[in-house]
mmCIF file of C-alpha atoms and ligand atoms in Angstrom:
data_model
loop_
_atom_site.group_PDB
_atom_site.id
_atom_site.type_symbol
_atom_site.label_atom_id
_atom_site.label_comp_id
_atom_site.label_asym_id
_atom_site.label_seq_id
_atom_site.Cartn_x
_atom_site.Cartn_y
_atom_site.Cartn_z
ATOM 1 C CA MET A 1 -20.258 12.901 -8.056
ATOM 2 C CA GLY A 2 -21.151 11.555 -11.505
ATOM 3 C CA ALA A 3 -19.209 10.075 -14.408
ATOM 4 C CA LYS A 4 -16.260 12.073 -15.743
ATOM 5 C CA GLU A 5 -14.637 11.884 -19.151
ATOM 6 C CA ILE A 6 -10.873 11.319 -19.087
ATOM 7 C CA VAL A 7 -10.310 11.288 -22.841
ATOM 8 C CA THR A 8 -12.799 10.862 -25.674
ATOM 9 C CA GLY A 9 -14.563 7.540 -25.205
ATOM 10 C CA VAL A 10 -13.107 6.819 -21.756
ATOM 11 C CA HIS A 11 -15.087 7.727 -18.633
ATOM 12 C CA TRP A 12 -14.409 7.379 -14.942
ATOM 13 C CA VAL A 13 -17.561 5.767 -13.559
ATOM 14 C CA GLY A 14 -16.388 4.759 -10.085
ATOM 15 C CA SER A 15 -17.455 5.863 -6.651
ATOM 16 C CA LEU A 16 -16.046 7.782 -3.730
ATOM 17 C CA ASP A 17 -16.167 6.337 -0.228
ATOM 18 C CA PRO A 18 -15.287 9.297 2.015
ATOM 19 C CA SER A 19 -16.672 7.767 5.202
ATOM 20 C CA ARG A 20 -14.754 4.485 5.117
ATOM 21 C CA LYS A 21 -12.418 4.471 8.122
ATOM 22 C CA TYR A 22 -10.358 1.311 7.604
ATOM 23 C CA PHE A 23 -9.238 -0.984 4.852
ATOM 24 C CA ASP A 24 -9.012 -4.672 5.756
ATOM 25 C CA GLU A 25 -10.150 -3.525 9.223
ATOM 26 C CA LEU A 26 -6.517 -2.526 9.729
ATOM 27 C CA ILE A 27 -5.356 0.326 7.521
ATOM 28 C CA PRO A 28 -6.643 3.725 8.631
ATOM 29 C CA LEU A 29 -8.127 5.801 5.811
ATOM 30 C CA PRO A 30 -7.891 9.440 6.966
ATOM 31 C CA HIS A 31 -9.270 10.624 3.614
ATOM 32 C CA GLY A 32 -11.569 7.678 2.798
ATOM 33 C CA THR A 33 -11.001 5.996 -0.549
ATOM 34 C CA THR A 34 -12.291 5.636 -4.078
ATOM 35 C CA TYR A 35 -13.128 2.592 -6.142
ATOM 36 C CA ASN A 36 -12.277 3.577 -9.692
ATOM 37 C CA SER A 37 -14.034 1.918 -12.569
ATOM 38 C CA TYR A 38 -13.542 2.993 -16.191
ATOM 39 C CA LEU A 39 -15.913 2.702 -19.118
ATOM 40 C CA ILE A 40 -14.337 2.423 -22.565
ATOM 41 C CA ARG A 41 -16.631 2.933 -25.521
ATOM 42 C CA GLY A 42 -15.197 1.513 -28.735
ATOM 43 C CA SER A 43 -16.861 1.843 -32.139
ATOM 44 C CA LYS A 44 -18.101 -1.764 -31.879
ATOM 45 C CA LYS A 45 -17.872 -2.912 -28.286
ATOM 46 C CA VAL A 46 -18.040 -1.461 -24.788
ATOM 47 C CA ALA A 47 -15.812 -2.535 -21.909
ATOM 48 C CA LEU A 48 -15.693 -1.744 -18.226
ATOM 49 C CA ILE A 49 -12.322 -1.892 -16.462
ATOM 50 C CA ASP A 50 -12.866 -3.183 -12.922
ATOM 51 C CA GLY A 51 -15.978 -2.750 -10.832
ATOM 52 C CA VAL A 52 -16.401 -1.082 -7.467
ATOM 53 C CA ASP A 53 -16.867 -2.242 -3.900
ATOM 54 C CA PRO A 54 -20.239 -4.033 -3.743
ATOM 55 C CA SER A 55 -21.524 -1.432 -1.272
ATOM 56 C CA LYS A 56 -21.265 1.165 -4.081
ATOM 57 C CA THR A 57 -22.830 -0.795 -6.940
ATOM 58 C CA ASP A 58 -25.788 1.598 -7.136
ATOM 59 C CA ILE A 59 -23.418 4.513 -7.779
ATOM 60 C CA LEU A 60 -21.641 2.603 -10.542
ATOM 61 C CA PHE A 61 -25.002 1.854 -12.172
ATOM 62 C CA LYS A 62 -26.062 5.494 -11.853
ATOM 63 C CA ASN A 63 -22.847 6.639 -13.525
ATOM 64 C CA LEU A 64 -23.288 4.136 -16.361
ATOM 65 C CA ASP A 65 -26.898 5.307 -16.846
ATOM 66 C CA GLU A 66 -25.751 8.928 -16.860
ATOM 67 C CA ILE A 67 -23.532 8.346 -19.887
ATOM 68 C CA GLY A 68 -26.172 6.276 -21.655
ATOM 69 C CA ILE A 69 -24.724 2.785 -21.287
ATOM 70 C CA LYS A 70 -27.445 0.291 -22.198
ATOM 71 C CA THR A 71 -25.244 -2.696 -22.971
ATOM 72 C CA LEU A 72 -21.875 -3.899 -21.822
ATOM 73 C CA ASP A 73 -19.805 -6.419 -23.777
ATOM 74 C CA PHE A 74 -16.832 -6.908 -21.464
ATOM 75 C CA ILE A 75 -16.028 -6.489 -17.789
ATOM 76 C CA VAL A 76 -12.255 -6.606 -17.478
ATOM 77 C CA SER A 77 -11.338 -7.909 -14.036
ATOM 78 C CA GLN A 78 -7.775 -6.910 -13.237
ATOM 79 C CA HIS A 79 -7.836 -8.029 -9.613
ATOM 80 C CA ALA A 80 -10.128 -10.410 -7.749
ATOM 81 C CA GLU A 81 -10.174 -8.509 -4.449
ATOM 82 C CA GLN A 82 -13.752 -7.554 -3.727
ATOM 83 C CA ASP A 83 -13.282 -3.774 -3.703
ATOM 84 C CA HIS A 84 -12.870 -4.113 -7.491
ATOM 85 C CA SER A 85 -14.668 -7.355 -8.267
ATOM 86 C CA GLY A 86 -17.518 -7.336 -5.756
ATOM 87 C CA ALA A 87 -19.938 -5.568 -8.114
ATOM 88 C CA ILE A 88 -19.403 -8.109 -10.926
ATOM 89 C CA PRO A 89 -22.348 -10.413 -10.032
ATOM 90 C CA ALA A 90 -24.715 -7.408 -10.060
ATOM 91 C CA LEU A 91 -23.171 -6.164 -13.334
ATOM 92 C CA LEU A 92 -23.735 -9.566 -14.933
ATOM 93 C CA GLU A 93 -27.344 -9.464 -13.820
ATOM 94 C CA LYS A 94 -27.879 -5.970 -15.258
ATOM 95 C CA PHE A 95 -25.907 -6.718 -18.448
ATOM 96 C CA PRO A 96 -26.555 -10.436 -19.134
ATOM 97 C CA MET A 97 -24.637 -10.393 -22.446
ATOM 98 C CA ALA A 98 -21.406 -9.209 -20.817
ATOM 99 C CA LYS A 99 -18.389 -11.483 -20.394
ATOM 100 C CA VAL A 100 -15.868 -11.184 -17.596
ATOM 101 C CA VAL A 101 -12.438 -10.915 -19.222
ATOM 102 C CA THR A 102 -9.622 -12.249 -17.105
ATOM 103 C CA HIS A 103 -6.863 -14.883 -16.973
ATOM 104 C CA SER A 104 -6.992 -18.396 -15.602
ATOM 105 C CA MET A 105 -5.663 -17.794 -12.085
ATOM 106 C CA ALA A 106 -7.950 -14.813 -11.597
ATOM 107 C CA LYS A 107 -10.863 -16.885 -12.902
ATOM 108 C CA THR A 108 -10.407 -19.409 -10.099
ATOM 109 C CA MET A 109 -10.209 -16.652 -7.521
ATOM 110 C CA LEU A 110 -13.266 -14.839 -8.891
ATOM 111 C CA GLN A 111 -15.194 -18.085 -8.793
ATOM 112 C CA ASP A 112 -14.060 -18.842 -5.245
ATOM 113 C CA LEU A 113 -15.077 -15.391 -4.083
ATOM 114 C CA LEU A 114 -18.111 -14.582 -6.220
ATOM 115 C CA ASN A 115 -19.453 -17.821 -7.736
ATOM 116 C CA ILE A 116 -19.213 -16.517 -11.301
ATOM 117 C CA PRO A 117 -20.212 -19.322 -13.716
ATOM 118 C CA ASP A 118 -17.744 -20.624 -16.343
ATOM 119 C CA GLU A 119 -19.842 -19.444 -19.284
ATOM 120 C CA LYS A 120 -19.616 -15.841 -18.128
ATOM 121 C CA ILE A 121 -15.821 -15.789 -18.273
ATOM 122 C CA GLN A 122 -13.654 -15.103 -21.327
ATOM 123 C CA LEU A 123 -10.053 -16.104 -20.692
ATOM 124 C CA ILE A 124 -7.074 -14.132 -21.916
ATOM 125 C CA LYS A 125 -3.335 -14.685 -21.591
ATOM 126 C CA ASN A 126 -0.445 -12.314 -21.052
ATOM 127 C CA GLY A 127 -0.047 -10.057 -24.105
ATOM 128 C CA ASP A 128 -3.448 -10.872 -25.623
ATOM 129 C CA GLU A 129 -5.410 -8.076 -27.267
ATOM 130 C CA LEU A 130 -9.138 -7.451 -27.389
ATOM 131 C CA SER A 131 -10.643 -5.190 -30.041
ATOM 132 C CA LEU A 132 -13.503 -2.844 -29.232
ATOM 133 C CA GLY A 133 -13.497 -1.528 -32.821
ATOM 134 C CA ASN A 134 -11.490 1.666 -32.878
ATOM 135 C CA LYS A 135 -10.009 0.928 -29.449
ATOM 136 C CA THR A 136 -7.839 -2.023 -28.437
ATOM 137 C CA LEU A 137 -7.138 -3.432 -25.002
ATOM 138 C CA LYS A 138 -3.870 -5.240 -24.341
ATOM 139 C CA PHE A 139 -3.526 -7.331 -21.187
ATOM 140 C CA ILE A 140 -0.290 -7.467 -19.219
ATOM 141 C CA LEU A 141 -0.034 -9.914 -16.327
ATOM 142 C CA THR A 142 1.673 -8.242 -13.360
ATOM 143 C CA PRO A 143 1.595 -10.726 -10.489
ATOM 144 C CA TRP A 144 2.053 -9.813 -6.828
ATOM 145 C CA VAL A 145 1.023 -6.182 -6.754
ATOM 146 C CA HIS A 146 -0.407 -7.161 -4.393
ATOM 147 C CA TRP A 147 -2.182 -10.480 -5.033
ATOM 148 C CA PRO A 148 -0.831 -13.247 -7.271
ATOM 149 C CA GLU A 149 -3.377 -12.612 -10.037
ATOM 150 C CA THR A 150 -3.004 -8.841 -10.536
ATOM 151 C CA MET A 151 -3.026 -7.573 -14.118
ATOM 152 C CA PHE A 152 -2.704 -4.296 -16.055
ATOM 153 C CA THR A 153 -4.633 -3.272 -19.139
ATOM 154 C CA LEU A 154 -3.251 -0.962 -21.824
ATOM 155 C CA LEU A 155 -5.673 1.008 -23.954
ATOM 156 C CA LYS A 156 -3.363 1.166 -26.957
ATOM 157 C CA GLU A 157 -4.793 3.992 -29.054
ATOM 158 C CA ASP A 158 -4.966 6.414 -26.097
ATOM 159 C CA ASN A 159 -1.865 5.003 -24.356
ATOM 160 C CA ILE A 160 -3.696 4.739 -21.033
ATOM 161 C CA LEU A 161 -2.384 2.134 -18.630
ATOM 162 C CA PHE A 162 -4.895 0.816 -16.110
ATOM 163 C CA THR A 163 -2.913 -0.514 -13.155
ATOM 164 C CA CYS A 164 -5.613 -1.405 -10.618
ATOM 165 C CA ASP A 165 -4.058 -1.249 -7.122
ATOM 166 C CA LEU A 166 -0.509 -0.364 -8.133
ATOM 167 C CA TYR A 167 0.260 3.384 -7.859
ATOM 168 C CA GLY A 168 -3.069 3.950 -6.072
ATOM 169 C CA SER A 169 -3.922 6.176 -3.139
ATOM 170 C CA HIS A 170 -6.742 6.090 -0.641
ATOM 171 C CA LEU A 171 -8.178 9.507 -1.249
ATOM 172 C CA ALA A 172 -11.859 10.287 -1.721
ATOM 173 C CA THR A 173 -11.617 13.364 -3.895
ATOM 174 C CA GLU A 174 -13.781 14.756 -6.659
ATOM 175 C CA ASN A 175 -10.595 15.862 -8.424
ATOM 176 C CA ILE A 176 -10.169 12.624 -10.303
ATOM 177 C CA ILE A 177 -7.112 13.947 -12.135
ATOM 178 C CA SER A 178 -4.074 14.131 -9.860
ATOM 179 C CA LYS A 179 -2.762 17.609 -9.150
ATOM 180 C CA ASN A 180 0.514 15.948 -8.152
ATOM 181 C CA ASP A 181 0.528 17.914 -4.928
ATOM 182 C CA LYS A 182 1.635 17.101 -1.375
ATOM 183 C CA ILE A 183 -1.567 15.366 -0.344
ATOM 184 C CA ILE A 184 -1.371 12.977 -3.294
ATOM 185 C CA GLU A 185 2.282 12.285 -2.557
ATOM 186 C CA ASP A 186 1.530 11.601 1.120
ATOM 187 C CA GLU A 187 -1.458 9.376 0.444
ATOM 188 C CA ALA A 188 0.308 7.483 -2.350
ATOM 189 C CA LYS A 189 3.226 6.955 0.052
ATOM 190 C CA ARG A 190 0.957 5.706 2.832
ATOM 191 C CA TYR A 191 -0.713 3.360 0.336
ATOM 192 C CA TYR A 192 2.635 2.114 -0.983
ATOM 193 C CA ALA A 193 3.973 1.530 2.547
ATOM 194 C CA GLU A 194 1.000 -0.462 3.754
ATOM 195 C CA ILE A 195 0.061 -2.367 0.623
ATOM 196 C CA MET A 196 2.971 -2.578 -1.806
ATOM 197 C CA MET A 197 6.113 -2.481 0.382
ATOM 198 C CA PRO A 198 6.034 -6.236 1.148
ATOM 199 C CA PHE A 199 6.266 -6.848 -2.624
ATOM 200 C CA VAL A 200 9.171 -4.577 -3.516
ATOM 201 C CA PRO A 201 10.878 -6.919 -6.054
ATOM 202 C CA PHE A 202 7.651 -7.182 -8.056
ATOM 203 C CA VAL A 203 6.832 -3.479 -7.749
ATOM 204 C CA LYS A 204 10.307 -2.605 -9.048
ATOM 205 C CA LYS A 205 10.089 -5.064 -11.930
ATOM 206 C CA HIS A 206 6.672 -3.846 -13.043
ATOM 207 C CA THR A 207 7.685 -0.188 -12.651
ATOM 208 C CA THR A 208 10.667 -0.762 -14.958
ATOM 209 C CA MET A 209 8.278 -2.277 -17.482
ATOM 210 C CA VAL A 210 5.887 0.693 -17.132
ATOM 211 C CA ARG A 211 8.766 3.123 -17.763
ATOM 212 C CA GLU A 212 9.500 1.314 -21.010
ATOM 213 C CA LEU A 213 5.844 1.390 -22.026
ATOM 214 C CA LYS A 214 5.802 5.199 -21.600
ATOM 215 C CA PRO A 215 2.066 5.489 -20.923
ATOM 216 C CA LYS A 216 0.505 8.900 -21.393
ATOM 217 C CA ILE A 217 -1.897 8.320 -18.512
ATOM 218 C CA ILE A 218 -1.828 5.928 -15.549
ATOM 219 C CA ALA A 219 -5.312 5.165 -14.292
ATOM 220 C CA THR A 220 -5.332 3.286 -11.003
ATOM 221 C CA SER A 221 -8.305 1.807 -9.201
ATOM 222 C CA HIS A 222 -7.908 3.955 -6.054
ATOM 223 C CA GLY A 223 -7.338 7.695 -5.996
ATOM 224 C CA PRO A 224 -6.687 10.159 -8.789
ATOM 225 C CA VAL A 225 -5.620 9.423 -12.355
ATOM 226 C CA TYR A 226 -2.084 10.480 -13.325
ATOM 227 C CA LYS A 227 -1.960 12.511 -16.514
ATOM 228 C CA ASN A 228 1.722 13.023 -15.804
ATOM 229 C CA PRO A 229 2.864 9.483 -14.893
ATOM 230 C CA GLU A 230 6.420 10.675 -14.243
ATOM 231 C CA PHE A 231 5.215 12.030 -10.898
ATOM 232 C CA ILE A 232 4.172 8.688 -9.458
ATOM 233 C CA LEU A 233 6.859 6.652 -11.241
ATOM 234 C CA ASP A 234 9.594 8.886 -9.808
ATOM 235 C CA LEU A 235 8.143 8.448 -6.319
ATOM 236 C CA TYR A 236 7.897 4.676 -6.683
ATOM 237 C CA GLU A 237 11.478 4.466 -7.890
ATOM 238 C CA GLU A 238 12.592 6.392 -4.829
ATOM 239 C CA TRP A 239 10.536 4.310 -2.374
ATOM 240 C CA THR A 240 11.638 0.984 -3.851
ATOM 241 C CA SER A 241 15.293 1.998 -4.226
ATOM 242 C CA GLY A 242 16.304 0.455 -0.871
ATOM 243 C CA LYS A 243 18.282 3.627 -0.116
ATOM 244 C CA MET A 244 17.818 4.290 3.576
ATOM 245 C CA LYS A 245 18.163 7.672 5.236
ATOM 246 C CA LYS A 246 20.315 8.205 8.302
ATOM 247 C CA LYS A 247 17.118 8.272 10.281
ATOM 248 C CA VAL A 248 16.002 6.439 13.421
ATOM 249 C CA LEU A 249 12.424 5.398 14.030
ATOM 250 C CA ILE A 250 11.689 4.934 17.728
ATOM 251 C CA ALA A 251 8.437 3.102 18.429
ATOM 252 C CA TRP A 252 7.712 3.058 22.139
ATOM 253 C CA VAL A 253 5.076 2.132 24.660
ATOM 254 C CA SER A 254 5.243 2.738 28.384
ATOM 255 C CA MET A 255 3.171 1.820 31.434
ATOM 256 C CA HIS A 256 4.830 3.719 34.298
ATOM 257 C CA GLU A 257 7.050 6.180 32.411
ATOM 258 C CA SER A 258 10.359 4.257 32.661
ATOM 259 C CA THR A 259 10.421 3.158 29.029
ATOM 260 C CA LYS A 260 9.038 6.527 27.949
ATOM 261 C CA LYS A 261 11.958 8.254 29.707
ATOM 262 C CA MET A 262 14.419 5.904 28.009
ATOM 263 C CA ALA A 263 12.901 6.515 24.573
ATOM 264 C CA ALA A 264 12.926 10.286 25.113
ATOM 265 C CA TYR A 265 16.524 10.210 26.331
ATOM 266 C CA LEU A 266 17.676 8.178 23.346
ATOM 267 C CA GLU A 267 15.778 10.483 20.984
ATOM 268 C CA ASN A 268 17.592 13.474 22.446
ATOM 269 C CA ALA A 269 20.954 11.724 22.471
ATOM 270 C CA LEU A 270 20.592 10.902 18.780
ATOM 271 C CA LYS A 271 19.406 14.393 17.842
ATOM 272 C CA GLU A 272 22.358 15.913 19.699
ATOM 273 C CA ARG A 273 24.566 13.778 17.462
ATOM 274 C CA GLY A 274 22.881 15.117 14.338
ATOM 275 C CA ILE A 275 20.666 12.108 13.630
ATOM 276 C CA GLU A 276 17.106 12.556 12.382
ATOM 277 C CA VAL A 277 14.676 10.818 14.749
ATOM 278 C CA ILE A 278 10.977 10.049 14.444
ATOM 279 C CA SER A 279 9.288 8.877 17.618
ATOM 280 C CA HIS A 280 5.858 7.240 17.847
ATOM 281 C CA ASN A 281 3.886 6.035 20.827
ATOM 282 C CA MET A 282 2.653 2.575 19.831
ATOM 283 C CA THR A 283 -0.549 2.954 21.831
ATOM 284 C CA GLY A 284 -3.228 3.926 19.325
ATOM 285 C CA ILE A 285 -0.658 4.461 16.586
ATOM 286 C CA ASP A 286 -1.806 5.116 13.010
ATOM 287 C CA SER A 287 -0.186 2.149 11.272
ATOM 288 C CA GLY A 288 0.004 4.137 8.024
ATOM 289 C CA VAL A 289 2.229 6.783 9.588
ATOM 290 C CA LEU A 290 4.465 4.087 11.055
ATOM 291 C CA ALA A 291 4.626 2.275 7.709
ATOM 292 C CA MET A 292 5.629 5.467 5.879
ATOM 293 C CA ASP A 293 8.517 5.992 8.287
ATOM 294 C CA LEU A 294 9.633 2.410 7.798
ATOM 295 C CA ILE A 295 10.254 3.029 4.084
ATOM 296 C CA ASP A 296 13.480 4.935 4.613
ATOM 297 C CA SER A 297 14.528 4.736 8.292
ATOM 298 C CA ALA A 298 17.886 2.973 8.474
ATOM 299 C CA SER A 299 17.386 2.136 12.159
ATOM 300 C CA LEU A 300 14.443 0.983 14.197
ATOM 301 C CA VAL A 301 14.331 1.120 17.984
ATOM 302 C CA LEU A 302 11.561 -0.817 19.698
ATOM 303 C CA ALA A 303 11.006 0.388 23.245
ATOM 304 C CA SER A 304 8.723 -1.581 25.518
ATOM 305 C CA PRO A 305 8.289 -2.563 29.124
ATOM 306 C CA VAL A 306 8.093 -6.247 29.996
ATOM 307 C CA PHE A 307 4.443 -7.164 30.379
ATOM 308 C CA LEU A 308 3.680 -10.583 31.872
ATOM 309 C CA GLY A 309 7.110 -11.804 30.766
ATOM 310 C CA ALA A 310 6.780 -10.566 27.179
ATOM 311 C CA PRO A 311 6.765 -7.305 25.197
ATOM 312 C CA HIS A 312 3.767 -5.089 25.832
ATOM 313 C CA PRO A 313 0.842 -6.314 23.642
ATOM 314 C CA ASN A 314 0.770 -2.973 21.776
ATOM 315 C CA ALA A 315 4.426 -3.508 20.881
ATOM 316 C CA ILE A 316 3.705 -7.095 19.813
ATOM 317 C CA ASN A 317 0.991 -5.827 17.451
ATOM 318 C CA VAL A 318 3.373 -3.309 15.931
ATOM 319 C CA ALA A 319 6.159 -5.875 15.604
ATOM 320 C CA VAL A 320 3.844 -8.319 13.836
ATOM 321 C CA LEU A 321 2.829 -5.588 11.390
ATOM 322 C CA ILE A 322 6.450 -4.534 10.772
ATOM 323 C CA ASN A 323 7.372 -8.135 10.068
ATOM 324 C CA LEU A 324 4.574 -8.388 7.479
ATOM 325 C CA LEU A 325 5.551 -5.112 5.808
ATOM 326 C CA LYS A 326 9.168 -6.297 5.325
ATOM 327 C CA PRO A 327 10.922 -2.905 5.442
ATOM 328 C CA LYS A 328 14.596 -2.703 4.500
ATOM 329 C CA THR A 329 15.649 -1.581 8.008
ATOM 330 C CA LYS A 330 19.413 -1.928 8.494
ATOM 331 C CA PHE A 331 19.725 -1.822 12.295
ATOM 332 C CA LEU A 332 17.399 -2.884 15.084
ATOM 333 C CA ALA A 333 17.751 -2.026 18.774
ATOM 334 C CA VAL A 334 15.503 -2.969 21.669
ATOM 335 C CA ILE A 335 15.281 -0.925 24.845
ATOM 336 C CA GLY A 336 12.927 -1.089 27.811
ATOM 337 C CA SER A 337 12.262 -1.608 31.460
ATOM 338 C CA PHE A 338 11.510 -4.779 33.418
ATOM 339 C CA GLY A 339 10.512 -5.608 36.970
ATOM 340 C CA TRP A 340 11.996 -9.015 37.671
ATOM 341 C CA ALA A 341 12.537 -10.879 34.366
ATOM 342 C CA GLY A 342 12.084 -10.720 30.599
ATOM 343 C CA LYS A 343 14.048 -11.168 27.378
ATOM 344 C CA LEU A 344 12.576 -8.583 25.073
ATOM 345 C CA ALA A 345 15.338 -8.594 22.457
ATOM 346 C CA GLU A 346 14.881 -12.335 21.922
ATOM 347 C CA ASN A 347 11.088 -11.951 21.909
ATOM 348 C CA PHE A 348 11.235 -9.216 19.262
ATOM 349 C CA SER A 349 13.692 -11.193 17.141
ATOM 350 C CA GLU A 350 11.247 -14.093 17.096
ATOM 351 C CA LEU A 351 8.456 -11.702 16.092
ATOM 352 C CA LEU A 352 10.548 -10.173 13.287
ATOM 353 C CA PRO A 353 12.020 -13.024 11.192
ATOM 354 C CA ASN A 354 11.497 -11.001 7.978
ATOM 355 C CA LEU A 355 13.543 -8.087 9.260
ATOM 356 C CA LYS A 356 17.087 -8.626 7.995
ATOM 357 C CA ALA A 357 18.422 -5.811 10.184
ATOM 358 C CA GLU A 358 21.598 -6.167 12.202
ATOM 359 C CA ARG A 359 20.651 -6.559 15.859
ATOM 360 C CA LEU A 360 22.339 -4.018 18.150
ATOM 361 C CA GLU A 361 23.042 -4.601 21.840
ATOM 362 C CA PRO A 362 19.756 -4.097 23.746
ATOM 363 C CA VAL A 363 19.458 -1.729 26.686
ATOM 364 C CA MET A 364 17.202 -3.259 29.323
ATOM 365 C CA VAL A 365 16.759 -1.541 32.668
ATOM 366 C CA LYS A 366 15.522 -2.956 35.969
ATOM 367 C CA GLY A 367 12.882 -0.548 37.255
ATOM 368 C CA VAL A 368 13.359 3.131 36.555
ATOM 369 C CA PRO A 369 16.364 4.218 34.457
ATOM 370 C CA LYS A 370 19.314 5.504 36.475
ATOM 371 C CA GLU A 371 22.430 7.462 35.590
ATOM 372 C CA ILE A 372 24.279 4.338 34.515
ATOM 373 C CA ASP A 373 21.364 3.390 32.246
ATOM 374 C CA PHE A 374 21.346 6.778 30.545
ATOM 375 C CA GLU A 375 25.068 6.269 29.897
ATOM 376 C CA ARG A 376 24.193 2.952 28.204
ATOM 377 C CA LEU A 377 21.671 4.813 26.050
ATOM 378 C CA ASP A 378 24.363 7.344 25.137
ATOM 379 C CA LYS A 379 26.531 4.419 24.104
ATOM 380 C CA LEU A 380 23.700 3.011 21.978
ATOM 381 C CA ALA A 381 23.342 6.435 20.324
ATOM 382 C CA GLU A 382 27.096 6.382 19.566
ATOM 383 C CA ILE A 383 26.819 2.910 18.040
ATOM 384 C CA ILE A 384 23.914 3.999 15.836
ATOM 385 C CA VAL A 385 25.873 7.047 14.658
ATOM 386 C CA GLU A 386 28.809 4.779 13.821
ATOM 387 C CA LYS A 387 26.602 2.283 11.999
ATOM 388 C CA HIS A 388 24.952 5.071 9.996
ATOM 389 C CA SER A 389 28.363 6.328 8.930
ATOM 390 C CA GLU A 390 28.771 3.008 7.083
ATOM 391 C CA LEU A 391 25.639 3.598 4.999
HETATM 392 FE FE1 FEO B 401 -8.000 -2.336 -4.071
HETATM 393 FE FE2 FEO B 401 -6.279 -5.218 -3.620
HETATM 394 O O1 FEO B 401 -7.762 -4.145 -3.770
#
């Protein structure tokens, strides 16, 4: 796929990466990803907003050639993470007159990561403007979405807001303009849950600011461009609202079926009481699907057998991830089976210090669950129903 014009003088020149399977060797990418880079041609100067992953530098160069770019004056670096900055050394080699435009914190990070020399960097501050002739770039520092140095750029005359990672989606599609359909919503949600959810206060603050700016277009650095920004802003306001649904997420793992039976029984008991339940086996779980359910599930049930005196390692992995994602879960319950010893509720609490959820009475069963144990699970279901009624 080659360069595509978004509005007069502004081209998408990024690259698709449909075969990438994971981000950070952690986040599954069922639809690959894109690294969006934008070329802005002013009457006097030419600027590139962000680069691409270094593995796709040749595609970026091909796209720039295709639209006749022989010189580049500015490379605006909105985020130092290498999927956007990694091509900068090669860009500076190809366009030796270009300056990397960024702020002081990002400069340090770019130099740590990419060894960019001082003389190649032009520093800006929050609110500064840079004229390209008939087009003007305004820089807005937006820390912690999702690194401390993240920044937006507003192309004033066209009212296009370049937001780098924020509002992105991992979706390798040739439709670079969002159709605002279900797949975009799902992939933007997955992306939000895994990348932005730990930074909710900052995401909310910056989204309020974006609302006030009223951009005509939001151009992110992953996934399609939003020509109707209301679509993604509405979704972000919903996801960051902290309003939880009366929904229970059960994440379970089982070795000899006891814990599986308990999880299935509790799922049924909750459904019979009119509660929405999502159940995931933690073995081989897609962490993106789990993260999406964490956005709005009021209750989380972790179900695990005791394994060598501790939660099952697959459950430990999931708990560590949940703790990092900092969901707004209201209630946490632990259930599971043990052979001779084990304190899973305490173990999970230690693994989940960021989870401010109220801890419910655990249901631990010696060996296989028996009638009396199923009654305890019924009681847990009742407690969850009661707790949800307070929401
Ligand atoms: Fe797309 Fe934080 O990099």
